[in-house]
Amino acid sequence: MSLVGLAHFIELTALAVTFILLVRYWWRKCRLSLSDCIIDPSTIVLIGVVAFVVVSAVYATCAIFMYMVFPDYTYWLIGA
């Protein structure tokens, strides 16, 4: 695996862990149980969508920073 591939793997792993931790945090903060989600599944969908938006914003911020610092980053990805 190349250095860039390893960086992407670490980045996506960190985003997945952030998503899971956000869902878990909001689940506990709202004091939800599984029976609540069976009765009203929109709450877990809302939590998932909000967590996805937050993780997407973090990803976009990281991508913008990466392209500002390393403008030739796309050439590294294709191995040029």
Coordinates of N, CA and C in Angstrom, one line a residue:
M1 N 0.8 -1.2 0.0 CA 0.0 0.0 0.0 C 0.9 1.2 0.0
S2 N 0.5 2.2 -0.8 CA 1.3 3.4 -0.9 C 1.1 4.3 0.3
L3 N 1.9 5.3 0.5 CA 1.7 6.2 1.6 C 0.4 7.0 1.5
V4 N 0.0 7.3 0.3 CA -1.3 8.0 0.1 C -2.5 7.1 0.4
G5 N -2.3 5.8 0.0 CA -3.4 4.9 0.3 C -3.5 4.7 1.8
L6 N -2.4 4.6 2.5 CA -2.4 4.5 3.9 C -3.1 5.7 4.6
A7 N -2.8 6.9 4.1 CA -3.4 8.1 4.6 C -4.9 8.1 4.4
H8 N -5.4 7.6 3.2 CA -6.8 7.5 3.0 C -7.5 6.5 3.9
F9 N -6.8 5.4 4.1 CA -7.3 4.4 5.0 C -7.5 4.9 6.4
I10 N -6.5 5.6 6.9 CA -6.5 6.2 8.3 C -7.6 7.3 8.3
E11 N -7.7 8.1 7.3 CA -8.7 9.2 7.2 C -10.1 8.6 7.3
L12 N -10.4 7.6 6.4 CA -11.8 7.1 6.4 C -12.1 6.3 7.6
T13 N -11.1 5.6 8.2 CA -11.3 4.9 9.5 C -11.7 5.9 10.6
A14 N -10.9 7.0 10.6 CA -11.2 8.1 11.6 C -12.6 8.7 11.4
L15 N -13.1 8.8 10.2 CA -14.4 9.4 9.9 C -15.5 8.3 10.3
A16 N -15.2 7.1 10.1 CA -16.2 6.0 10.5 C -16.3 6.0 12.0
V17 N -15.2 6.0 12.7 CA -15.2 6.0 14.2 C -15.9 7.2 14.7
T18 N -15.7 8.4 14.1 CA -16.3 9.6 14.5 C -17.8 9.5 14.3
F19 N -18.3 8.9 13.2 CA -19.7 8.7 13.0 C -20.3 7.8 14.1
I20 N -19.7 6.7 14.4 CA -20.2 5.8 15.3 C -20.2 6.4 16.7
L21 N -19.2 7.2 17.1 CA -19.2 7.8 18.4 C -20.2 8.9 18.5
L22 N -20.5 9.7 17.4 CA -21.5 10.7 17.5 C -22.9 10.0 17.6
V23 N -23.2 9.0 16.9 CA -24.5 8.3 17.1 C -24.6 7.8 18.5
R24 N -23.6 7.2 19.0 CA -23.6 6.6 20.3 C -23.8 7.7 21.4
Y25 N -23.1 8.8 21.2 CA -23.3 9.9 22.2 C -24.7 10.5 22.2
W26 N -25.2 10.8 21.0 CA -26.6 11.3 20.9 C -27.6 10.3 21.3
W27 N -27.4 9.1 21.1 CA -28.3 8.0 21.6 C -28.4 8.1 23.1
R28 N -27.3 8.2 23.8 CA -27.3 8.2 25.2 C -27.8 9.5 25.7
K29 N -27.4 10.6 25.1 CA -27.9 12.0 25.5 C -29.4 12.1 25.4
C30 N -30.0 11.5 24.4 CA -31.4 11.6 24.3 C -32.1 10.5 25.1
R31 N -31.4 9.6 25.7 CA -31.9 8.5 26.6 C -32.9 7.7 25.8
L32 N -32.4 7.2 24.7 CA -33.3 6.3 23.8 C -33.1 4.9 24.2
S33 N -34.1 4.1 23.9 CA -34.0 2.7 24.0 C -34.5 2.1 22.7
L34 N -34.3 0.8 22.6 CA -34.7 0.1 21.3 C -36.2 0.2 21.1
S35 N -37.0 0.1 22.2 CA -38.4 0.2 22.1 C -38.9 1.5 21.6
D36 N -38.1 2.6 21.9 CA -38.5 3.9 21.4 C -38.3 4.0 19.9
C37 N -37.3 3.3 19.4 CA -37.0 3.4 18.0 C -37.9 2.5 17.2
I38 N -38.4 1.4 17.8 CA -39.4 0.6 17.2 C -40.7 1.3 17.0
I39 N -41.1 2.1 18.1 CA -42.3 2.8 18.0 C -42.2 4.0 17.1
D40 N -41.1 4.8 17.1 CA -40.8 5.9 16.3 C -39.4 5.9 15.7
P41 N -39.3 5.2 14.5 CA -38.0 5.0 13.9 C -37.4 6.3 13.4
S42 N -38.2 7.4 13.3 CA -37.6 8.6 12.8 C -36.5 9.2 13.7
T43 N -36.5 8.9 15.0 CA -35.5 9.5 15.9 C -34.1 8.9 15.5
I44 N -34.0 7.7 15.3 CA -32.7 7.1 14.9 C -32.3 7.6 13.5
V45 N -33.2 7.7 12.7 CA -32.9 8.3 11.3 C -32.4 9.7 11.4
L46 N -33.0 10.5 12.3 CA -32.6 11.9 12.5 C -31.2 11.9 13.1
I47 N -30.9 11.1 14.1 CA -29.6 11.0 14.7 C -28.6 10.6 13.7
G48 N -28.9 9.6 12.8 CA -27.9 9.2 11.8 C -27.7 10.3 10.8
V49 N -28.7 11.0 10.4 CA -28.5 12.0 9.4 C -27.7 13.2 9.9
V50 N -28.0 13.6 11.2 CA -27.2 14.7 11.8 C -25.7 14.2 11.9
A51 N -25.5 13.0 12.4 CA -24.1 12.5 12.5 C -23.4 12.5 11.1
F52 N -24.2 12.1 10.1 CA -23.6 12.0 8.7 C -23.2 13.4 8.2
V53 N -24.1 14.4 8.5 CA -23.8 15.8 8.1 C -22.5 16.3 8.9
V54 N -22.4 16.0 10.1 CA -21.2 16.4 10.9 C -20.0 15.8 10.3
V55 N -20.0 14.5 10.1 CA -18.8 13.8 9.5 C -18.5 14.3 8.1
S56 N -19.5 14.6 7.3 CA -19.3 15.1 6.0 C -18.6 16.5 6.1
A57 N -19.0 17.3 7.1 CA -18.4 18.6 7.2 C -16.9 18.5 7.7
V58 N -16.6 17.5 8.5 CA -15.3 17.3 8.9 C -14.4 16.8 7.7
Y59 N -15.0 15.9 6.9 CA -14.3 15.4 5.7 C -14.0 16.6 4.7
A60 N -15.0 17.4 4.5 CA -14.8 18.5 3.6 C -13.8 19.5 4.1
T61 N -13.7 19.7 5.4 CA -12.7 20.6 6.0 C -11.3 20.0 5.8
C62 N -11.2 18.7 6.0 CA -9.9 18.0 5.8 C -9.5 18.1 4.4
A63 N -10.4 17.8 3.5 CA -10.1 17.8 2.0 C -9.7 19.2 1.6
I64 N -10.4 20.3 2.0 CA -10.0 21.6 1.6 C -8.6 21.9 2.2
F65 N -8.3 21.6 3.4 CA -7.0 21.8 4.0 C -5.9 21.1 3.2
M66 N -6.2 19.8 2.8 CA -5.2 19.0 2.1 C -4.9 19.6 0.7
Y67 N -5.9 20.1 0.0 CA -5.7 20.7 -1.3 C -5.0 22.1 -1.2
M68 N -5.2 22.8 -0.1 CA -4.5 24.0 0.1 C -3.1 23.8 0.4
V69 N -2.8 22.8 1.2 CA -1.4 22.6 1.6 C -0.6 21.8 0.5
F70 N -1.3 20.9 -0.1 CA -0.6 20.1 -1.1 C -1.4 20.2 -2.4
P71 N -1.2 21.2 -3.2 CA -2.0 21.4 -4.5 C -1.8 20.3 -5.5
D72 N -0.6 19.6 -5.4 CA -0.4 18.6 -6.4 C -0.8 17.2 -5.8
Y73 N -1.7 17.2 -4.9 CA -2.1 16.0 -4.2 C -2.8 15.0 -5.2
T74 N -3.5 15.5 -6.1 CA -4.2 14.6 -7.1 C -3.2 13.8 -7.9
Y75 N -2.0 14.4 -8.2 CA -1.0 13.8 -9.0 C -0.4 12.6 -8.2
W76 N -0.3 12.8 -6.9 CA 0.2 11.7 -6.0 C -0.8 10.5 -6.1
L77 N -2.1 10.8 -6.1 CA -3.1 9.7 -6.1 C -3.0 8.9 -7.4
I78 N -2.7 9.5 -8.5 CA -2.6 8.7 -9.7 C -1.2 8.2 -10.0
G79 N -0.3 8.5 -9.1 CA 1.1 8.0 -9.2 C 1.9 8.7 -10.2
A80 N 1.6 9.9 -10.5 CA 2.4 10.7 -11.5 C 3.6 11.3 -10.9

